CSV table of C-alpha atoms and ligand atoms in Angstrom, one decimal:
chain,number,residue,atom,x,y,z
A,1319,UNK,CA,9.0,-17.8,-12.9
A,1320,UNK,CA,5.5,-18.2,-12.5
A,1321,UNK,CA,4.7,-14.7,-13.5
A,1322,UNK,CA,6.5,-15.4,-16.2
A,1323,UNK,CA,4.8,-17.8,-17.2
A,1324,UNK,CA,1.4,-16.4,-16.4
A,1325,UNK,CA,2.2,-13.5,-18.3
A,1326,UNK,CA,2.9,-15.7,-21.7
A,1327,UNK,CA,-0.3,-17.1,-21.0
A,1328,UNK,CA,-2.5,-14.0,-20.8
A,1329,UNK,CA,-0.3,-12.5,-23.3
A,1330,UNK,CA,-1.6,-14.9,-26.1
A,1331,UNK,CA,-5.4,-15.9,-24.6
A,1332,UNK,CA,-5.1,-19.2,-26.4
A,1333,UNK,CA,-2.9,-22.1,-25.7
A,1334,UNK,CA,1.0,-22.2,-25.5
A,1335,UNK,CA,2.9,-25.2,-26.0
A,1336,UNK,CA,5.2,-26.5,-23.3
A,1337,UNK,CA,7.8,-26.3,-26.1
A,1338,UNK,CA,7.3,-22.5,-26.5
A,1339,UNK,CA,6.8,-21.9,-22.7
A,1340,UNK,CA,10.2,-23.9,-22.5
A,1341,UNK,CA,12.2,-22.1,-25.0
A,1342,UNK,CA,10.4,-18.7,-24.2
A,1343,UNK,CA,11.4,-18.8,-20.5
A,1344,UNK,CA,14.9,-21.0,-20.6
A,1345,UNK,CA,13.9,-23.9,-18.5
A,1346,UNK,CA,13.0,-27.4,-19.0
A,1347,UNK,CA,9.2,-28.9,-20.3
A,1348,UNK,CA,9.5,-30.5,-17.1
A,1349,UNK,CA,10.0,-27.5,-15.0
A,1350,UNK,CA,7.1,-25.9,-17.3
A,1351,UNK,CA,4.6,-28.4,-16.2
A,1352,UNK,CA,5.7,-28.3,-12.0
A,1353,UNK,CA,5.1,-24.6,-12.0
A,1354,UNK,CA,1.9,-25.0,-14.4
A,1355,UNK,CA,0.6,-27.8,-11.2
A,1356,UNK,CA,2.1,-24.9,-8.6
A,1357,UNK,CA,-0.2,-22.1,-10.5
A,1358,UNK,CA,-3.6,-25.0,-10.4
A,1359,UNK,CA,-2.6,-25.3,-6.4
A,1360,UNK,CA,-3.1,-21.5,-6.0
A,1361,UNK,CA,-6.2,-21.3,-7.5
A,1362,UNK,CA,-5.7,-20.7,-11.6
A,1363,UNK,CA,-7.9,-22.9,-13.9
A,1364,UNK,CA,-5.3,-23.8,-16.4
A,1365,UNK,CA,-6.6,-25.8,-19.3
A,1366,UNK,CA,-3.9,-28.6,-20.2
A,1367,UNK,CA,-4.7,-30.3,-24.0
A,1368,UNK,CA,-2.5,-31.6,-27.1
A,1369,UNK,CA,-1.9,-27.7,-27.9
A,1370,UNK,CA,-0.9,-26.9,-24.6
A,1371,UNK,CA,-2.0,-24.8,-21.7
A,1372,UNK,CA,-4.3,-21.9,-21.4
A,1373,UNK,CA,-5.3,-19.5,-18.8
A,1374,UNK,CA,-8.9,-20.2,-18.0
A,1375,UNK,CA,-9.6,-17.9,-15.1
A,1376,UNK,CA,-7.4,-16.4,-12.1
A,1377,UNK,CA,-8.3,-16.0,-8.2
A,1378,UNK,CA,-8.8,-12.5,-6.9
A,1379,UNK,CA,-6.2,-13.1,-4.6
A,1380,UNK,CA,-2.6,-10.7,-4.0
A,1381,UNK,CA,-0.3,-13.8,-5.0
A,1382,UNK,CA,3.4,-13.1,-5.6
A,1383,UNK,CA,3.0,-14.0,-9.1
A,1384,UNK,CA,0.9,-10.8,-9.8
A,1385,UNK,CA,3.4,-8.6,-8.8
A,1386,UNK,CA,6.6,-8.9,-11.6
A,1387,UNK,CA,10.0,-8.0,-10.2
A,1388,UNK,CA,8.6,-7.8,-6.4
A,1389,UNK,CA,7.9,-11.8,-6.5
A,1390,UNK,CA,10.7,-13.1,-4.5
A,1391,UNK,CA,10.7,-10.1,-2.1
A,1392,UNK,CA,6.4,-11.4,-1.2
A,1393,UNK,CA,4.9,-13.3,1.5
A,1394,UNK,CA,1.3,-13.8,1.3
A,1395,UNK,CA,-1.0,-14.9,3.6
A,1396,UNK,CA,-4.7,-15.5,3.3
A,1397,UNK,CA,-5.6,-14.6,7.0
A,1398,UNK,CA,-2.7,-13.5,9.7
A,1399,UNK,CA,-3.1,-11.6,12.7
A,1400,UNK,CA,-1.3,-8.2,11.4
A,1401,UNK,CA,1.0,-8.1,8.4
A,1402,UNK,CA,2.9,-5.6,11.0
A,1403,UNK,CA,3.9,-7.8,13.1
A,1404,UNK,CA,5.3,-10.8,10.6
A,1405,UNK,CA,6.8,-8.0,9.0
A,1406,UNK,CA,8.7,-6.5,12.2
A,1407,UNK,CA,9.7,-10.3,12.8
A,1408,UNK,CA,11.0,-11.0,9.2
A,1409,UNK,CA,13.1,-7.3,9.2
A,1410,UNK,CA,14.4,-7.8,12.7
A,1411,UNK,CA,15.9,-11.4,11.3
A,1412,UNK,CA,17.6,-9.3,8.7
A,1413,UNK,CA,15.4,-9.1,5.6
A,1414,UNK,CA,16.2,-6.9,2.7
A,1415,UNK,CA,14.5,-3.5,1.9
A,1416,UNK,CA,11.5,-4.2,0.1
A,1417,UNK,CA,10.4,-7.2,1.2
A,1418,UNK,CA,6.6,-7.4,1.4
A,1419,UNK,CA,3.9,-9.0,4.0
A,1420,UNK,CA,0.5,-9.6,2.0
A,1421,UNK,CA,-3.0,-10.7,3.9
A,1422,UNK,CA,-6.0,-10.9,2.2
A,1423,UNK,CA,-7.4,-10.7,5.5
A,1424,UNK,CA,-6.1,-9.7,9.1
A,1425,UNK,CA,-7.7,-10.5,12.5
A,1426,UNK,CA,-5.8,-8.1,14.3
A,1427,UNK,CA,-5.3,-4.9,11.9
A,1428,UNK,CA,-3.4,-2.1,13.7
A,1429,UNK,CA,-4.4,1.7,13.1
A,1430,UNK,CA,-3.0,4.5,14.7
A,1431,UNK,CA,-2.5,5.4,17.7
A,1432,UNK,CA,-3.3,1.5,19.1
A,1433,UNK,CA,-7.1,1.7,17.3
A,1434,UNK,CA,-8.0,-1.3,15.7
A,1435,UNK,CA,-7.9,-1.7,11.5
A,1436,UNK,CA,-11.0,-3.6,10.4
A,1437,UNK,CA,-9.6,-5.9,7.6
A,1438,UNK,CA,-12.2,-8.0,6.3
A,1439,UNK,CA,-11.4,-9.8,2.8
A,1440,UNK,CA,-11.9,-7.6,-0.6
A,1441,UNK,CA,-9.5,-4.7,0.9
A,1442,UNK,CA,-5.7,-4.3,0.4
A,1443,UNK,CA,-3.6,-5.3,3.5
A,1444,UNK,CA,0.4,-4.8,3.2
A,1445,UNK,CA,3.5,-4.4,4.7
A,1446,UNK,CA,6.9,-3.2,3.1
A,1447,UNK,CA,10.2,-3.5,4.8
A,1448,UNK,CA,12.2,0.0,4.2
A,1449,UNK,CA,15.8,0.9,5.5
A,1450,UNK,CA,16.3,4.0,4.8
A,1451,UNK,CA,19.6,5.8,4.9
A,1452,UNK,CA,18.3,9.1,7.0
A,1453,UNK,CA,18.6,10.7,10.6
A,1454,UNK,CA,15.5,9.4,12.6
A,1455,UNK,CA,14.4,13.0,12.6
A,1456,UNK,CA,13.9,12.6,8.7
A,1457,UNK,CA,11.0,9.3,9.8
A,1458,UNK,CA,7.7,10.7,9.5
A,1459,UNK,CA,8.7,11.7,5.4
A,1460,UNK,CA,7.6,8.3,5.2
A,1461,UNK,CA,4.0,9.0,5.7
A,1462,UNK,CA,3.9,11.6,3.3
A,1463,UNK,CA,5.9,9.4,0.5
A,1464,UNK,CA,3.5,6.8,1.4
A,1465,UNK,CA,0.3,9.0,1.4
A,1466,UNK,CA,1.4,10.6,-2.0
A,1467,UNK,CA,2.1,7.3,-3.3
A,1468,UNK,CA,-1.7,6.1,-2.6
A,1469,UNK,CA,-3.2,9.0,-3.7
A,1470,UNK,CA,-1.4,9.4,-7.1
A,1471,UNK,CA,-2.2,5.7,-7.7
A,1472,UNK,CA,-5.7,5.9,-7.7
A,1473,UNK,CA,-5.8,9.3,-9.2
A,1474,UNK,CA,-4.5,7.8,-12.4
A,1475,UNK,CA,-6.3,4.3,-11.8
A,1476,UNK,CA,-9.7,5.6,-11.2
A,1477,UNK,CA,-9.7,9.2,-12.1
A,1478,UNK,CA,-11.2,9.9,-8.4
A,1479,UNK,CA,-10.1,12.8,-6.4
A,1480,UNK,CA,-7.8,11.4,-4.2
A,1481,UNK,CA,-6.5,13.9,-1.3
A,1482,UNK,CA,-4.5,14.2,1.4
A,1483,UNK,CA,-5.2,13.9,5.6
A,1484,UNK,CA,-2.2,15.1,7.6
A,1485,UNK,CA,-0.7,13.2,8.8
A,1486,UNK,CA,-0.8,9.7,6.2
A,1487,UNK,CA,-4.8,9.3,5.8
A,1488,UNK,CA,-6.0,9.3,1.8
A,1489,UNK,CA,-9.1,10.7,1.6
A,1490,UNK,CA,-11.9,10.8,-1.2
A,1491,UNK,CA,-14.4,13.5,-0.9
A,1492,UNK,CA,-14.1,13.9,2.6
A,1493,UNK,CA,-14.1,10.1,3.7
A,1494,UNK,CA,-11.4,7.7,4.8
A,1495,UNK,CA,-9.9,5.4,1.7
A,1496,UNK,CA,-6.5,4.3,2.9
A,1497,UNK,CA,-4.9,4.2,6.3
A,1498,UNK,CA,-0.8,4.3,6.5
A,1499,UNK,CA,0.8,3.3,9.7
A,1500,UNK,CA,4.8,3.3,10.3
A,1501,UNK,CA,6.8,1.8,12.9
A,1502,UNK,CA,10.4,2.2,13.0
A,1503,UNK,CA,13.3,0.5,14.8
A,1504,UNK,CA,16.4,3.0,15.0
A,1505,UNK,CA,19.5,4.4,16.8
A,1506,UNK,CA,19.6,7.8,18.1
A,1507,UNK,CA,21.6,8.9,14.2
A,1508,UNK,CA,20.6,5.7,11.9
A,1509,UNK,CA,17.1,3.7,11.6
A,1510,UNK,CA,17.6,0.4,11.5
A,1511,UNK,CA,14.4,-0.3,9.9
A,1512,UNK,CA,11.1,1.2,8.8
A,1513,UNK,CA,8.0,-1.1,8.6
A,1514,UNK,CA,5.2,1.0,6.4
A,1515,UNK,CA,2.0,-0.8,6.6
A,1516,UNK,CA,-1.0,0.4,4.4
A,1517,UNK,CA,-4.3,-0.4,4.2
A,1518,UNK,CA,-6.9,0.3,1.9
A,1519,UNK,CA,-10.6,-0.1,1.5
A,1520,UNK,CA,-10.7,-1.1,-1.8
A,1521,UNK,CA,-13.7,-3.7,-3.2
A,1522,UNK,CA,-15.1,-3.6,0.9
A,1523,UNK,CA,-18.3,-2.6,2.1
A,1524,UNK,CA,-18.7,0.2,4.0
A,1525,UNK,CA,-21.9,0.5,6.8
A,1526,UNK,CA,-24.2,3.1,5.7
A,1527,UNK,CA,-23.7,4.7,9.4
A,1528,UNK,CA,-19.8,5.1,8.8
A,1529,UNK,CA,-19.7,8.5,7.8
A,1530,UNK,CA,-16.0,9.4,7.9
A,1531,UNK,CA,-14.9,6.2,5.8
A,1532,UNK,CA,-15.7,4.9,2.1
A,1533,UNK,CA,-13.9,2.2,-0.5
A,1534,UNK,CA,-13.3,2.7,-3.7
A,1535,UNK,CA,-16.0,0.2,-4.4
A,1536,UNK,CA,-18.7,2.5,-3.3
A,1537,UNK,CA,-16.7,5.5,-4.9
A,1538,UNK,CA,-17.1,3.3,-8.1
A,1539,UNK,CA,-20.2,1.2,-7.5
A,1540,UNK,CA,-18.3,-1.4,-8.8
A,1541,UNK,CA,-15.4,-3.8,-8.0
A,1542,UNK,CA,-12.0,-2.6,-8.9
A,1543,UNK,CA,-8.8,-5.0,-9.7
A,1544,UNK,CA,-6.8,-4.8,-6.2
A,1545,UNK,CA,-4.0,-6.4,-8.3
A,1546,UNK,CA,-3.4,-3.6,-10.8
A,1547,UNK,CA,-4.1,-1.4,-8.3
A,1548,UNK,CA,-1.3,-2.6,-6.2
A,1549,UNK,CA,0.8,-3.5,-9.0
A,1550,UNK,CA,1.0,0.5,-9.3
A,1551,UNK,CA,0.7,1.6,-6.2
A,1552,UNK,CA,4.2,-0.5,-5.6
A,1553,UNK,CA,5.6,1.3,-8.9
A,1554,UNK,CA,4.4,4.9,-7.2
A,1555,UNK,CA,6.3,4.0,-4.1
A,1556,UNK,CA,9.4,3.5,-5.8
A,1557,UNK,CA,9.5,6.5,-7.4
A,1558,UNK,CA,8.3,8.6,-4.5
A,1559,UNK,CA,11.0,6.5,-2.2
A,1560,UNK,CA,13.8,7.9,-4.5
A,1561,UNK,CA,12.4,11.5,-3.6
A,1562,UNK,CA,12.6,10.6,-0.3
A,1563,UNK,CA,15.0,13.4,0.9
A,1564,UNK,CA,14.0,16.0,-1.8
A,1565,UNK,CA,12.1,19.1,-1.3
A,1566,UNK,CA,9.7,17.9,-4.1
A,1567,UNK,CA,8.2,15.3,-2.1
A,1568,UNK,CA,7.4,18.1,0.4
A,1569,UNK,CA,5.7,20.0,-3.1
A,1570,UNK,CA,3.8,16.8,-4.5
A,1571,UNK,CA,2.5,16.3,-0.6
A,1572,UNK,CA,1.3,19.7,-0.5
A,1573,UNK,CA,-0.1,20.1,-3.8
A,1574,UNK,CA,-2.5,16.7,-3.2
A,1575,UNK,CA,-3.4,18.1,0.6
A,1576,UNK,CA,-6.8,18.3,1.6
A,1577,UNK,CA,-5.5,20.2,5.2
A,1578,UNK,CA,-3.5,23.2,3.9
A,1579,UNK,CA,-5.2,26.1,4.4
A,1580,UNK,CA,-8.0,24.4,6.8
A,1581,UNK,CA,-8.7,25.1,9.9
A,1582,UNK,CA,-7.7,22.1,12.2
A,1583,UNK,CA,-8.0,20.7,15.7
A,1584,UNK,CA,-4.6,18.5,16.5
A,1585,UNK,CA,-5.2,16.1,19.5
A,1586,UNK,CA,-1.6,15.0,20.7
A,1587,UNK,CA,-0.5,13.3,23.3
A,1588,UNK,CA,-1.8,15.1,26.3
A,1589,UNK,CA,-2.5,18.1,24.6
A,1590,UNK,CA,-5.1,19.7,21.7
A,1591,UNK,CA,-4.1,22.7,19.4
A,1592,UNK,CA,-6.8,24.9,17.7
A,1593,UNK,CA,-5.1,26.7,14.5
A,1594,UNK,CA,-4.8,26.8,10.7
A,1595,UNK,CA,-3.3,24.5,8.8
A,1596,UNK,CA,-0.6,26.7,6.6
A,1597,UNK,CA,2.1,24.4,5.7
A,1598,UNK,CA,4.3,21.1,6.4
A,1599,UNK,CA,8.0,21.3,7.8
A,1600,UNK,CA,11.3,19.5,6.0
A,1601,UNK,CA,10.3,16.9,8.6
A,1602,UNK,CA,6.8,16.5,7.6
A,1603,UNK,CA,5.4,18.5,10.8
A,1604,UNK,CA,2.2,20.2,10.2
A,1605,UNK,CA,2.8,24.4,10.8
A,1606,UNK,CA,-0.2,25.9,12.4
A,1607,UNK,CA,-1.2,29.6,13.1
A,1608,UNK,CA,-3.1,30.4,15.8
A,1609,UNK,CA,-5.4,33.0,16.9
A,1610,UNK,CA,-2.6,35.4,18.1
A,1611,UNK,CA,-0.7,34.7,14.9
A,1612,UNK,CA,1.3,32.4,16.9
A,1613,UNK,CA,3.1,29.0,14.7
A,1614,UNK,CA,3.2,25.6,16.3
A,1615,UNK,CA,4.9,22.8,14.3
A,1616,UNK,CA,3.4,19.6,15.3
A,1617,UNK,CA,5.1,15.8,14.8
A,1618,UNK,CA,2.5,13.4,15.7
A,1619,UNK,CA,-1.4,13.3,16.5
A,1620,UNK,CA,-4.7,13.3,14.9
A,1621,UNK,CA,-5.9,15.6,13.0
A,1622,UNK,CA,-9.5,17.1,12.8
A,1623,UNK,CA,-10.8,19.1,9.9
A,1624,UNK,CA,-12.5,22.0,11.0
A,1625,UNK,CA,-13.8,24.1,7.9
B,2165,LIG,C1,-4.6,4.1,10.5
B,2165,LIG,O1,-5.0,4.1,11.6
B,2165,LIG,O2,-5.1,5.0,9.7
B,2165,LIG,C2,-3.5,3.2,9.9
B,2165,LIG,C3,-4.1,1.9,9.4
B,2165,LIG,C4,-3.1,1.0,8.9
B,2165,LIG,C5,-3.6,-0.4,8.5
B,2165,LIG,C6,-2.6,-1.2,7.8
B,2165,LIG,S1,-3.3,-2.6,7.0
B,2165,LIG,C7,-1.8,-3.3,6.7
B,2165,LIG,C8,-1.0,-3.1,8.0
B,2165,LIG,N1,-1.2,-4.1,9.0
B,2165,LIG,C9,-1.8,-3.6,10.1
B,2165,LIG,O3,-2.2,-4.3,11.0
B,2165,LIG,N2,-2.1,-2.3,9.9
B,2165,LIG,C10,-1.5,-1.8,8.7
């Protein structure tokens, strides 16, 4: 309701009468004003007079009531550990797919591989609860819907050059813009659940000595609206989520890659392969050729551009 209600608001950028909110939105002048004090609590400056209310100015913050039809499925927080781990509690109590952990800020951000995610306030920081119906085999096609979800979102936000880092980094000329991580709870033939977390350096500042990372501040020099951006970045997941089993999802991934065709250095677990990059599996492994000719399809570990 309170998106609702904030929409009317911004919609006519002047005042709305109680009696117009009421009738607009089907509840009471009463109800009106409770979610009116609810929106002043979490930061908007809502001018009350004899014409009504206006919308005076909004916090930058990833509230529920930004996000229209994903409201009740949102729990925001302004500083948690790791939206990963609230997230694995809430799905393992039984949550629905789609539910969605927000922190402005983490102290404990997880990256890959057990690295650490610097999350300081200004970036995006999210979890979303998935239960797929697919063979665990079919798991990692959740990076690449997620990484082709990011990338295509700030394409057509910003107009940058968004690629993509097998296996789930978004990358803008080179550097580091987004980080996907996915943790799964399954049976050997179902997956129980699917916990995508992503995080991206949006209006944060990146040292001048980080070479391999970059926001989309300092793409931009300017700030960007994390809301709208996440507003369609969630609209981008849902359409690449229905594609989820399709062979196009394998095409839109490949066609946004930045590692086709490369030559790459994969460092698995207790191993290193030395190859070129020519193509992704139905599974989402990365095919390399090697010296000999030889191809190795690899499932997991980081990935190293090479030329
Ligand atoms: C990577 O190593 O590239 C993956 C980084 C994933 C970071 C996101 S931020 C939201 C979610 N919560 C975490 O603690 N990690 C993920």
């Amino acid at each position: 309701m309170k998106a609702d209600i904030l929409r009317a608001l911004r919609e006519s950028g002047d005042y709305v009468s109680g009696q117009v909110l009421s009738k607009e939105l089907g509840i009471s002048r009463v109800s009106v004003w409770k979610h009116i004090r609810s929106l002043k609590e979490d930061g908007y400056v809502i001018e009350a007079s004899a014409r009504g209310y206006r919308l005076v100015s909004s916090p930058d913050l990833l509230l529920p009531c930004e996000f229209p039809g994903w409201e009740e499925k949102i729990h925001h927080f302004q500083e948690i550990g790791s939206t990963m781990v609230v997230a694995k509690e809430l799905a393992r109590k039984g949550v629905v797919e789609g539910t969605i952990v927000i922190a402005e800020s983490q102290t404990r951000g997880r990256g890959r591989l057990g690295r650490e995610w610097l999350s300081p306030k200004g970036g995006i920081y999210f979890t979303l609860v998935l239960r797929p119906k697919i063979s665990p085999a079919y798991a990692p096609r959740i990076n690449l819907m997620a990484s082709v979800a990011v990338a295509k979102a700030i394409r057509k936000a910003f107009d940058l050059k968004a690629e993509l880092k097998w296996p789930n980094d978004v990358l803008i000329k080179g550097r580091k813009v987004c980080g996907i991580l996915a943790e799964m709870e399954a049976e050997m033939d179902r997956v129980n659940f699917i916990n995508l977390g992503i995080g991206i350096n949006a209006n944060t500042s990146i040292s001048q000595y980080e070479k391999t990372a970059t926001s989309l501040k300092e793409e931009l020099r300017k700030e960007i609206s994390r809301k709208q951006l996440l507003n369609s970045l969630l609209k981008e997941i849902a359409k690449q989520r229905a594609l989820l089993t399709e062979n196009k999802l394998l095409e839109e991934w490949k066609k946004l890659s930045a590692t086709l065709s490369k030559r790459v250095k994969i460092v698995a677990p207790g191993e290193e392969i030395t190859g070129r990059a020519i193509d992704i599996d139905t599974n989402g492994a990365l095919v390399i050729k090697g010296k000999d000719g030889s191809l190795r399809s690899v499932i997991a570990g980081d990935c190293i551009h090479l030329s």
